[in-house]
Short mmCIF file of C-alpha atoms and ligand atoms in Angstrom, two decimals:
data_model
loop_
_atom_site.label_atom_id
_atom_site.label_comp_id
_atom_site.label_asym_id
_atom_site.label_seq_id
_atom_site.Cartn_x
_atom_site.Cartn_y
_atom_site.Cartn_z
CA MET A 1030 10.57 -28.10 31.55
CA SER A 1031 10.00 -29.03 28.20
CA ASP A 1032 9.61 -26.54 25.39
CA GLN A 1033 5.40 -27.61 25.46
CA ASP A 1034 5.34 -26.61 29.21
CA PHE A 1035 6.31 -22.82 28.73
CA PRO A 1036 3.35 -20.33 28.23
CA ALA A 1037 5.34 -18.44 26.00
CA ASP A 1038 7.94 -18.62 23.09
CA LEU A 1039 9.34 -15.35 23.34
CA VAL A 1040 9.18 -12.40 25.88
CA ILE A 1041 10.62 -9.15 24.53
CA THR A 1042 12.05 -7.13 27.28
CA GLY A 1043 13.26 -3.93 27.44
CA GLY A 1044 11.39 -2.32 24.44
CA GLN A 1045 9.63 1.04 24.37
CA VAL A 1046 6.15 -0.42 22.65
CA VAL A 1047 4.16 2.40 21.13
CA THR A 1048 0.70 2.04 19.49
CA HIS A 1049 -1.85 4.64 17.79
CA GLU A 1050 -2.08 6.36 20.54
CA THR A 1051 1.00 5.59 23.50
CA ILE A 1052 4.44 5.17 23.82
CA ARG A 1053 5.00 3.05 27.18
CA PRO A 1054 8.00 0.92 28.60
CA ALA A 1055 6.65 -2.84 28.21
CA ALA A 1056 7.37 -6.40 27.68
CA ILE A 1057 5.59 -8.93 25.40
CA ALA A 1058 5.27 -11.91 25.70
CA VAL A 1059 4.50 -14.50 22.13
CA LYS A 1060 3.01 -17.92 21.51
CA ASP A 1061 2.26 -19.42 18.62
CA GLY A 1062 3.07 -16.39 16.37
CA ARG A 1063 0.34 -14.53 19.01
CA ILE A 1064 0.73 -11.89 21.40
CA VAL A 1065 -0.09 -12.95 24.49
CA ALA A 1066 0.38 -10.47 27.30
CA VAL A 1067 1.92 -6.28 27.01
CA GLY A 1068 2.96 -5.16 30.53
CA GLU A 1069 5.53 -4.99 33.47
CA GLU A 1070 8.48 -7.58 32.53
CA ASP A 1071 7.81 -9.31 36.11
CA ALA A 1072 4.08 -9.80 34.90
CA MET A 1073 5.63 -11.45 31.95
CA PRO A 1074 4.69 -15.37 31.49
CA ALA A 1075 7.96 -18.11 31.58
CA ALA A 1076 9.23 -18.07 28.17
CA ARG A 1077 11.89 -20.05 25.99
CA GLN A 1078 13.39 -17.18 24.54
CA THR A 1079 14.14 -13.80 25.85
CA PHE A 1080 15.11 -10.78 23.35
CA ASP A 1081 16.54 -7.78 24.94
CA ALA A 1082 15.21 -4.64 22.81
CA THR A 1083 16.56 -1.89 24.97
CA GLY A 1084 16.98 1.17 23.43
CA LEU A 1085 14.65 0.02 20.35
CA HIS A 1086 11.13 1.18 19.86
CA ILE A 1087 8.77 -1.76 18.57
CA LEU A 1088 5.84 -0.81 16.10
CA PRO A 1089 3.08 -2.64 15.05
CA GLY A 1090 5.15 -3.41 11.36
CA ALA A 1091 3.30 -1.92 8.96
CA ILE A 1092 0.80 -2.03 6.68
CA ASP A 1093 1.07 -1.51 3.29
CA VAL A 1094 -1.78 -1.46 1.09
CA HIS A 1095 -0.22 -0.70 -2.31
CA VAL A 1096 2.96 -2.35 -3.96
CA HIS A 1097 3.67 -4.03 -7.13
CA PHE A 1098 6.06 -7.12 -6.92
CA ARG A 1099 5.80 -8.26 -10.51
CA ASP A 1100 5.24 -11.88 -9.87
CA PRO A 1101 4.35 -13.49 -12.12
CA GLY A 1102 5.12 -11.78 -15.38
CA TYR A 1103 7.61 -9.32 -14.57
CA THR A 1104 10.17 -10.99 -12.42
CA HIS A 1105 13.34 -8.70 -14.11
CA LYS A 1106 12.13 -5.76 -12.06
CA GLU A 1107 10.74 -7.54 -8.69
CA ASP A 1108 9.39 -11.23 -7.68
CA PHE A 1109 7.89 -11.99 -4.70
CA GLU A 1110 10.69 -13.42 -2.23
CA SER A 1111 12.65 -10.12 -3.57
CA GLY A 1112 9.81 -7.28 -2.76
CA THR A 1113 8.69 -9.41 0.40
CA ALA A 1114 12.62 -9.14 1.75
CA ALA A 1115 12.49 -5.35 0.67
CA ALA A 1116 9.11 -5.01 3.24
CA ALA A 1117 10.91 -6.54 5.77
CA PHE A 1118 14.02 -4.37 5.53
CA GLY A 1119 11.41 -1.30 6.18
CA GLY A 1120 9.20 -2.86 8.60
CA VAL A 1121 6.74 -4.04 6.97
CA THR A 1122 4.90 -6.92 7.71
CA THR A 1123 1.92 -6.83 5.21
CA VAL A 1124 1.83 -5.98 1.90
CA PHE A 1125 -1.21 -5.65 -0.23
CA ASP A 1126 0.33 -7.00 -3.88
CA MET A 1127 -1.62 -5.07 -7.13
CA PRO A 1128 -3.08 -6.94 -10.01
CA ASN A 1129 -1.05 -5.22 -13.09
CA THR A 1130 1.39 -8.89 -13.24
CA ILE A 1131 1.38 -11.06 -16.44
CA PRO A 1132 -1.28 -12.22 -16.31
CA THR A 1133 -3.25 -9.81 -14.59
CA VAL A 1134 -5.28 -11.04 -12.00
CA ALA A 1135 -9.02 -10.79 -13.19
CA ASP A 1136 -9.92 -14.09 -12.97
CA ALA A 1137 -9.87 -17.75 -11.28
CA ALA A 1138 -7.16 -18.83 -12.81
CA SER A 1139 -4.71 -16.23 -12.62
CA LEU A 1140 -5.66 -15.64 -8.66
CA ALA A 1141 -4.80 -19.17 -7.78
CA GLU A 1142 -1.49 -18.72 -9.44
CA LYS A 1143 -0.22 -15.52 -7.80
CA HIS A 1144 -0.99 -17.45 -4.37
CA ALA A 1145 0.54 -20.30 -5.26
CA ILE A 1146 3.66 -18.08 -6.10
CA ALA A 1147 3.35 -15.69 -2.93
CA SER A 1148 3.07 -18.89 -0.44
CA ALA A 1149 5.91 -19.93 -1.39
CA LYS A 1150 8.02 -17.45 -1.67
CA ALA A 1151 7.06 -14.85 1.06
CA HIS A 1152 8.79 -13.52 4.14
CA VAL A 1153 5.61 -11.26 4.97
CA ASP A 1154 2.12 -11.62 5.13
CA TYR A 1155 0.21 -10.01 1.78
CA GLY A 1156 -2.80 -9.83 0.56
CA LEU A 1157 -3.68 -9.76 -3.02
CA TYR A 1158 -5.72 -7.41 -5.41
CA ALA A 1159 -7.93 -8.32 -8.68
CA VAL A 1160 -8.82 -6.49 -11.27
CA LEU A 1161 -12.31 -4.85 -11.21
CA GLY A 1162 -13.16 -3.84 -14.88
CA GLU A 1163 -15.45 -4.78 -17.47
CA GLU A 1164 -13.65 -7.95 -18.08
CA SER A 1165 -13.21 -9.17 -14.45
CA LEU A 1166 -17.14 -8.20 -13.45
CA ALA A 1167 -18.47 -11.80 -14.53
CA ASN A 1168 -15.95 -13.24 -12.20
CA VAL A 1169 -16.77 -11.21 -9.16
CA PRO A 1170 -18.05 -14.01 -7.14
CA ALA A 1171 -15.16 -16.17 -8.29
CA LEU A 1172 -12.76 -13.98 -6.95
CA VAL A 1173 -13.90 -13.34 -4.25
CA GLU A 1174 -14.06 -16.80 -3.68
CA GLY A 1175 -10.36 -16.91 -4.50
CA GLY A 1176 -9.33 -15.09 -1.70
CA ILE A 1177 -8.65 -11.96 -2.16
CA ILE A 1178 -8.33 -8.24 -0.17
CA GLY A 1179 -10.33 -6.00 -2.62
CA PHE A 1180 -10.53 -5.02 -6.10
CA LYS A 1181 -8.39 -2.30 -8.14
CA LEU A 1182 -10.06 -0.61 -10.17
CA TYR A 1183 -8.24 1.38 -12.81
CA MET A 1184 -9.98 5.00 -14.02
CA GLY A 1185 -6.56 5.32 -16.23
CA ASN A 1186 -4.02 4.35 -18.00
CA THR A 1187 -0.37 3.26 -16.19
CA PHE A 1188 2.08 0.06 -15.75
CA GLY A 1189 0.47 -2.43 -17.63
CA ARG A 1190 -2.04 -0.58 -19.60
CA ILE A 1191 -5.20 -2.32 -18.33
CA PRO A 1192 -7.98 -1.03 -19.90
CA SER A 1193 -9.81 1.42 -17.53
CA PRO A 1194 -14.19 0.68 -17.91
CA SER A 1195 -16.46 3.61 -19.01
CA THR A 1196 -18.13 4.65 -16.20
CA GLY A 1197 -20.78 2.85 -17.10
CA ALA A 1198 -19.26 -0.18 -16.53
CA MET A 1199 -17.85 1.44 -13.61
CA LEU A 1200 -21.44 1.89 -11.48
CA GLU A 1201 -22.19 -2.05 -13.32
CA ALA A 1202 -18.79 -2.81 -11.44
CA PHE A 1203 -19.57 -0.89 -8.26
CA GLU A 1204 -23.03 -2.50 -7.67
CA VAL A 1205 -21.60 -5.91 -8.40
CA VAL A 1206 -19.16 -5.16 -5.85
CA ALA A 1207 -21.22 -3.11 -3.16
CA PRO A 1208 -23.04 -6.35 -1.71
CA THR A 1209 -19.88 -7.86 -0.95
CA GLY A 1210 -18.13 -5.63 1.35
CA LYS A 1211 -14.96 -6.32 -0.57
CA ARG A 1212 -13.22 -2.41 -1.14
CA VAL A 1213 -12.66 -0.77 -4.20
CA SER A 1214 -9.15 0.89 -4.30
CA LEU A 1215 -9.14 3.37 -7.22
CA HIS A 1216 -6.00 4.51 -10.10
CA ALA A 1217 -8.20 7.66 -9.64
CA GLU A 1218 -6.93 9.60 -12.52
CA THR A 1219 -9.70 10.38 -15.69
CA ASN A 1220 -8.31 8.50 -18.80
CA SER A 1221 -9.33 10.51 -21.19
CA ILE A 1222 -8.10 14.25 -20.04
CA MET A 1223 -4.41 12.15 -19.63
CA GLU A 1224 -4.36 10.86 -23.29
CA ARG A 1225 -5.76 13.29 -24.48
CA ARG A 1226 -3.00 15.82 -23.30
CA GLN A 1227 -0.39 13.68 -24.18
CA SER A 1228 -1.21 13.16 -27.57
CA ARG A 1229 -0.51 16.46 -28.11
CA LEU A 1230 1.94 17.52 -26.30
CA VAL A 1231 3.88 14.17 -28.22
CA GLU A 1232 2.99 16.32 -31.12
CA ALA A 1233 3.95 19.09 -30.37
CA GLY A 1234 7.90 17.73 -29.66
CA ARG A 1235 7.63 17.83 -26.10
CA THR A 1236 9.87 14.65 -24.29
CA ASP A 1237 11.68 16.23 -21.04
CA ALA A 1238 10.32 15.04 -18.07
CA LEU A 1239 8.03 17.83 -16.92
CA ALA A 1240 5.67 16.27 -20.18
CA HIS A 1241 4.73 14.05 -17.61
CA LEU A 1242 3.45 16.74 -15.20
CA ALA A 1243 2.04 18.32 -17.92
CA SER A 1244 -0.48 15.77 -19.41
CA ARG A 1245 -1.26 14.68 -15.87
CA PRO A 1246 -2.54 18.61 -14.12
CA ALA A 1247 -4.47 17.88 -10.92
CA VAL A 1248 -7.65 18.19 -12.04
CA VAL A 1249 -7.30 14.47 -13.74
CA ALA A 1250 -7.53 13.63 -9.76
CA VAL A 1251 -10.39 15.91 -8.88
CA GLU A 1252 -12.40 14.85 -11.64
CA ALA A 1253 -11.62 11.43 -11.26
CA VAL A 1254 -11.94 11.23 -7.33
CA ALA A 1255 -15.03 13.22 -7.63
CA ARG A 1256 -16.76 10.90 -10.24
CA ALA A 1257 -15.89 7.75 -7.67
CA ALA A 1258 -17.60 9.27 -4.68
CA ILE A 1259 -21.11 10.15 -6.31
CA LEU A 1260 -20.86 6.40 -8.23
CA ALA A 1261 -19.65 5.09 -4.75
CA GLU A 1262 -22.61 7.15 -2.95
CA TRP A 1263 -25.35 5.44 -5.42
CA THR A 1264 -24.15 2.28 -4.83
CA GLY A 1265 -22.96 2.14 -1.50
CA ALA A 1266 -20.05 0.55 -3.03
CA ARG A 1267 -16.77 0.99 -0.19
CA ILE A 1268 -13.83 3.02 -2.23
CA HIS A 1269 -9.90 3.68 -1.00
CA ILE A 1270 -8.30 6.27 -3.17
CA LEU A 1271 -4.95 5.23 -4.12
CA HIS A 1272 -2.16 7.32 -4.00
CA ILE A 1273 -3.17 11.27 -3.02
CA SER A 1274 -0.83 13.69 -4.92
CA SER A 1275 -2.62 17.48 -5.07
CA ALA A 1276 -4.05 19.52 -2.91
CA ALA A 1277 -7.10 19.85 -5.60
CA GLU A 1278 -8.47 16.42 -4.91
CA LEU A 1279 -8.87 16.95 -1.00
CA GLY A 1280 -11.81 19.08 -1.47
CA PRO A 1281 -13.86 16.00 -3.28
CA LEU A 1282 -12.67 13.93 -0.58
CA ARG A 1283 -13.51 15.72 2.12
CA ASP A 1284 -16.66 16.78 0.72
CA ALA A 1285 -17.75 12.53 0.36
CA LYS A 1286 -16.66 11.84 3.96
CA ALA A 1287 -18.99 15.22 4.84
CA ARG A 1288 -21.48 13.53 3.02
CA GLY A 1289 -21.24 9.78 4.34
CA VAL A 1290 -19.44 8.06 1.55
CA ASP A 1291 -16.95 4.87 2.79
CA ILE A 1292 -14.48 6.53 1.01
CA THR A 1293 -10.98 6.50 2.19
CA GLY A 1294 -7.48 7.40 1.02
CA GLU A 1295 -3.69 7.25 0.68
CA THR A 1296 -0.59 9.64 -0.19
CA GLY A 1297 3.12 8.42 -0.17
CA ALA A 1298 6.81 9.61 0.54
CA HIS A 1299 7.58 10.80 -2.75
CA TYR A 1300 3.86 13.65 -3.19
CA LEU A 1301 4.89 14.88 0.64
CA MET A 1302 8.58 14.93 -0.02
CA LEU A 1303 9.26 15.30 -3.70
CA ALA A 1304 8.26 18.02 -5.66
CA ALA A 1305 8.80 19.21 -9.43
CA GLU A 1306 11.41 21.44 -8.96
CA GLU A 1307 12.91 17.77 -9.14
CA TYR A 1308 12.55 16.73 -12.38
CA GLY A 1309 15.48 18.16 -13.84
CA ARG A 1310 17.66 16.51 -11.24
CA TRP A 1311 16.04 13.14 -11.61
CA GLY A 1312 14.99 12.67 -15.58
CA GLY A 1313 12.85 9.98 -15.97
CA ILE A 1314 13.87 8.21 -12.57
CA ILE A 1315 11.00 10.75 -10.77
CA ARG A 1316 8.16 9.83 -13.49
CA VAL A 1317 5.37 8.22 -11.61
CA ASN A 1318 1.59 7.46 -11.87
CA PRO A 1319 -0.04 10.37 -10.62
CA PRO A 1320 3.37 12.29 -11.17
CA VAL A 1321 4.81 14.44 -8.00
CA ARG A 1322 3.99 17.89 -8.24
CA GLU A 1323 4.56 21.35 -7.80
CA ALA A 1324 5.70 22.11 -3.81
CA ALA A 1325 2.57 23.64 -3.16
CA ASN A 1326 0.65 20.65 -2.93
CA GLN A 1327 3.09 19.23 0.31
CA GLY A 1328 1.63 21.34 2.86
CA PRO A 1329 -1.93 20.62 2.19
CA LEU A 1330 -1.56 16.63 1.98
CA TRP A 1331 0.55 16.64 5.52
CA ASP A 1332 -2.56 18.92 6.57
CA ALA A 1333 -4.60 15.82 5.41
CA LEU A 1334 -3.30 13.20 7.22
CA MET A 1335 -2.62 15.38 10.00
CA ASP A 1336 -6.74 16.15 10.10
CA GLY A 1337 -7.56 12.45 8.94
CA THR A 1338 -8.80 13.35 5.29
CA ILE A 1339 -6.22 11.36 4.01
CA ASP A 1340 -6.14 8.40 6.04
CA MET A 1341 -2.55 6.26 6.12
CA ILE A 1342 0.52 5.96 3.89
CA ALA A 1343 0.81 3.70 1.29
CA THR A 1344 4.22 3.25 -0.98
CA ASP A 1345 3.08 2.26 -4.50
CA HIS A 1346 6.37 0.43 -4.57
CA ALA A 1347 6.72 0.17 -8.57
CA PRO A 1348 10.11 -1.40 -9.33
CA HIS A 1349 11.39 -1.11 -12.92
CA THR A 1350 15.45 -1.85 -14.22
CA PRO A 1351 17.92 1.61 -13.85
CA GLU A 1352 17.78 0.75 -17.89
CA GLU A 1353 13.90 1.02 -18.19
CA LYS A 1354 14.00 4.22 -16.02
CA THR A 1355 16.71 6.36 -17.52
CA ARG A 1356 15.20 6.29 -21.53
CA THR A 1357 15.41 9.65 -23.11
CA ASP A 1358 12.39 10.26 -24.12
CA ILE A 1359 9.82 10.63 -21.17
CA TRP A 1360 7.12 9.01 -22.94
CA THR A 1361 9.16 5.75 -23.08
CA VAL A 1362 10.20 5.52 -19.30
CA ASP A 1363 8.87 3.49 -17.23
CA CYS A 1364 6.58 4.80 -14.51
CA GLY A 1365 7.19 4.20 -10.55
CA PHE A 1366 9.95 3.39 -8.37
CA PRO A 1367 10.78 1.51 -5.11
CA GLY A 1368 9.83 2.36 -1.83
CA VAL A 1369 8.63 -0.41 0.28
CA GLU A 1370 11.80 -0.15 1.83
CA THR A 1371 12.10 3.42 2.38
CA GLN A 1372 9.30 5.07 3.85
CA ILE A 1373 9.32 3.87 7.31
CA PRO A 1374 12.90 5.39 7.62
CA LEU A 1375 11.56 8.77 5.42
CA MET A 1376 8.74 9.16 7.80
CA LEU A 1377 10.95 8.31 10.89
CA THR A 1378 12.94 11.45 9.37
CA GLU A 1379 10.37 13.62 10.16
CA VAL A 1380 9.46 12.65 13.47
CA ALA A 1381 13.06 13.49 14.02
CA ALA A 1382 12.31 17.00 13.17
CA GLY A 1383 9.33 17.21 15.26
CA ARG A 1384 6.81 17.61 12.29
CA MET A 1385 4.76 14.80 13.73
CA ALA A 1386 5.02 11.78 16.40
CA LEU A 1387 5.35 8.12 16.34
CA THR A 1388 2.05 7.80 16.99
CA ASP A 1389 0.87 9.26 13.95
CA LEU A 1390 3.50 6.87 11.99
CA VAL A 1391 1.91 3.57 13.63
CA ARG A 1392 -1.86 5.22 13.08
CA TRP A 1393 -1.14 5.88 8.89
CA SER A 1394 1.30 3.16 8.62
CA ALA A 1395 -0.61 -0.22 10.73
CA TYR A 1396 -3.67 1.21 12.91
CA ASN A 1397 -5.71 2.55 10.33
CA PRO A 1398 -5.00 0.27 7.26
CA ALA A 1399 -5.78 -2.41 9.72
CA LYS A 1400 -9.07 -1.16 10.46
CA VAL A 1401 -9.96 0.22 7.08
CA TRP A 1402 -9.75 -3.30 5.35
CA GLY A 1403 -10.68 -5.39 8.24
CA LEU A 1404 -7.71 -6.83 9.92
CA TYR A 1405 -8.35 -5.03 13.79
CA PRO A 1406 -6.97 -6.34 15.96
CA ARG A 1407 -5.45 -9.14 14.45
CA LYS A 1408 -3.34 -6.43 12.69
CA GLY A 1409 -1.81 -2.66 13.38
CA ALA A 1410 -2.09 -3.53 16.90
CA ILE A 1411 0.10 -4.84 19.84
CA GLN A 1412 -2.05 -5.75 22.42
CA SER A 1413 -3.14 -9.40 23.40
CA GLY A 1414 -4.73 -11.93 21.03
CA ALA A 1415 -2.77 -9.58 17.86
CA ASP A 1416 -0.19 -11.20 15.57
CA ALA A 1417 3.47 -10.74 16.81
CA ASP A 1418 4.05 -8.56 13.62
CA LEU A 1419 6.67 -6.03 15.23
CA ALA A 1420 9.21 -3.30 13.48
CA PHE A 1421 11.85 -2.75 15.91
CA ILE A 1422 13.17 0.70 15.15
CA ASP A 1423 16.72 2.82 16.43
CA LEU A 1424 15.11 6.14 16.17
CA ASP A 1425 18.74 6.89 16.23
CA ARG A 1426 20.21 5.36 13.64
CA ARG A 1427 21.04 7.19 10.45
CA TRP A 1428 21.29 6.05 6.47
CA THR A 1429 22.10 7.77 3.61
CA ILE A 1430 19.79 5.75 1.11
CA ASP A 1431 21.78 4.36 -1.45
CA ASP A 1432 20.12 2.62 -4.14
CA ALA A 1433 22.38 -0.13 -5.00
CA ALA A 1434 21.93 -1.10 -1.36
CA LEU A 1435 18.72 -2.19 -1.49
CA GLN A 1436 17.12 -5.48 -1.09
CA SER A 1437 14.59 -4.84 -4.03
CA ARG A 1438 15.66 -5.87 -7.80
CA SER A 1439 14.66 -2.62 -8.58
CA LYS A 1440 18.10 -0.21 -7.79
CA VAL A 1441 16.92 2.95 -9.09
CA SER A 1442 14.93 5.48 -7.18
CA PRO A 1443 14.56 9.57 -6.93
CA TRP A 1444 15.43 8.82 -2.64
CA HIS A 1445 18.83 7.99 -3.97
CA GLY A 1446 21.36 9.69 -1.20
CA ARG A 1447 19.11 11.02 0.75
CA GLU A 1448 19.93 11.50 4.48
CA VAL A 1449 17.32 9.51 6.95
CA GLN A 1450 17.24 9.49 10.59
CA GLY A 1451 15.36 5.90 12.34
CA LEU A 1452 15.63 2.76 10.89
CA PRO A 1453 14.13 -0.76 11.21
CA VAL A 1454 16.70 -2.63 12.78
CA HIS A 1455 14.61 -6.35 13.07
CA THR A 1456 11.02 -7.07 11.46
CA MET A 1457 9.42 -9.97 12.94
CA VAL A 1458 5.92 -11.57 11.54
CA ARG A 1459 3.84 -13.98 13.55
CA GLY A 1460 6.54 -14.52 15.43
CA ARG A 1461 9.83 -14.95 13.78
CA PHE A 1462 11.63 -13.02 12.75
CA VAL A 1463 12.27 -11.90 9.50
CA MET A 1464 14.72 -9.46 9.17
CA LYS A 1465 17.16 -9.08 12.21
CA ASP A 1466 20.40 -7.40 12.62
CA ARG A 1467 19.72 -5.41 9.02
CA THR A 1468 19.94 -9.22 7.57
CA LEU A 1469 17.88 -10.70 6.11
CA MET A 1470 16.34 -14.50 7.36
CA VAL A 1471 16.31 -16.90 4.23
CA ASP A 1472 15.02 -19.90 6.22
CA THR A 1473 11.26 -16.80 6.48
CA ARG A 1474 10.91 -17.55 3.03
CA GLY A 1475 7.34 -18.79 2.12
CA HIS A 1476 6.47 -18.14 5.43
CA GLY A 1477 4.26 -15.39 4.67
CA ARG A 1478 0.71 -15.93 4.64
CA SER A 1479 -2.85 -14.72 2.77
CA VAL A 1480 -4.47 -12.34 5.25
CA HIS A 1481 -7.79 -12.33 3.65
CA THR A 1482 -8.72 -15.50 5.65
CA ILE A 1483 -8.54 -13.21 8.60
CA GLN A 1484 -10.03 -10.06 7.46
CA ASP A 1485 -13.61 -8.97 8.30
CA VAL A 1486 -15.57 -6.78 6.53
CA GLY A 1487 -18.68 -6.64 8.43
CA THR A 1488 -22.08 -5.52 7.25
CA PRO A 1489 -22.22 -4.24 3.51
CA SER A 1490 -24.77 -1.73 2.83
CA PRO A 1491 -25.63 -2.05 -0.95
CA ARG A 1492 -28.01 0.61 -2.19
CA HIS A 1493 -30.50 1.25 -4.82
CA THR A 1494 -30.57 -2.55 -5.36
CA ASP A 1495 -33.51 -2.52 -7.12
CA GLU A 1496 -32.21 -0.27 -10.09
CA THR A 1497 -29.22 -2.19 -10.43
CA LEU A 1498 -28.20 -3.46 -13.90
CA ALA A 1499 -28.98 -6.76 -13.13
CA ALA A 1500 -32.29 -5.86 -11.25
CA VAL A 1501 -33.56 -4.30 -14.03
CA VAL A 1502 -32.26 -6.64 -16.80
CA ALA A 1503 -34.41 -9.57 -15.06
CA HIS A 1504 -37.71 -7.64 -14.50
CA ARG A 1505 -40.38 -8.29 -16.59
CA PRO A 1506 -42.98 -6.29 -16.57
CA GLY A 1507 -46.88 -6.97 -16.01
CA GLU A 1508 -45.17 -9.99 -14.56
CA ALA A 1509 -45.18 -10.58 -10.52
CA ALA A 1510 -42.47 -9.93 -8.68
C1 NCD B 1307 2.57 1.50 -11.07
C2 NCD B 1307 3.85 0.70 -11.51
O1 NCD B 1307 4.41 0.20 -12.37
O2 NCD B 1307 3.04 -0.68 -11.63
N1 NCD B 1307 3.34 2.67 -11.79
C3 NCD B 1307 2.84 3.66 -11.03
O3 NCD B 1307 3.74 5.19 -11.70
N2 NCD B 1307 2.94 4.03 -9.97
C4 NCD B 1307 1.44 1.34 -11.68
C5 NCD B 1307 0.18 2.24 -10.87
O4 NCD B 1307 0.43 2.55 -9.30
O5 NCD B 1307 0.06 3.45 -10.82
ZN1 ZN B 1308 -1.83 2.96 -9.16
#
């Protein structure tokens, strides 16, 4: 038979297939990057190649909806190649990249530039975020046209110092985006509260790492989540709360969900597993926005993931150099640390400890992100018709996290030295191994594609459309409608 005569390119045998619901032994057949059959090995179509996954669990590749790959503008911290290599090692097959690069992704030209960079360098699939703020409001149609996964709105200042819109501008922004059906992901920390506290702490001479936490108590996030939910409810805009860090935020999130607001949320491993007690040990290395908080927050965050209040996990992969992370004055330390490579092993360690099931991990890392952004069932599923985006996991493999061994250019994190159990050993994106036997496949640079082309946002439901700023400004009393 010639290659074309085979009904499948590849059949993967011997693995345990894990979905958001089940774990079962099954073979997977792949053709042209898509899954064409899942089931008994005997029932698989003839394939040009087979791959033996005996002893491994096969999960839908993770979709990390919050990474900062720094390209263009800060490529000394990371670029699209190193960032997506790190993703591949972390069992992550799709990433959503944040717009706080230079230039900020806020208009058609900067978006086109980032698309060119990502399509040339990415090992894994990606979606691109555009900034939603006063400066980019007029560009919303051009940004949607140019191919984005969604919008990012900075309610508070963080790395990149993108100005946070006033509540008035935010309402208008939600009015403009609601009819597009695109979700607005929110950095939900209220700027005026934390800026005021930070300047008082600076005046008082505080430069220690814990002063960062003191400047951003949970009320900063509580107020922001509640306010964002009110505006989303009014306008019908879909919103997503990034990096939920506190038990207190869960109140306004739960209330909004109960009222029927289209609101989703994520938390990350650093809020589930690190606590304020560790500021002394890590200093600026642990500085991140929002801050790692008191240990008492961890239990409620786990419970909220379990009961669905929090929909997913994401890394907020925020690479910086060791020099940028180890300055003595906390206010001069860049915020964030890498995570795209370590999240899945950290969570697998919790699976090994019995805190959660492997199916929970798939729900939080792949299935729910795919559903929320309209990528399901092309992404986040192992079934016929889905992209063959697969993470091959060895549940027994142990690793001591070593910053120096990370693919990321950022060789500094508060995970350094931590023992984990469970590791992705191969990662496949649309039928091609991008990482195999813990080795990067260099020829898959540029294999990654933007997922906005497969996104289905469904029917938007904007509300109060006769009261939007655009509607009232256009209104001429006395003239016929
Ligand atoms: C992020 C970064 O470095 O880009 N830093 C962080 O502390 N999380 C920005 C952000 O997501 O807030
Ligand atoms: Zn953020």
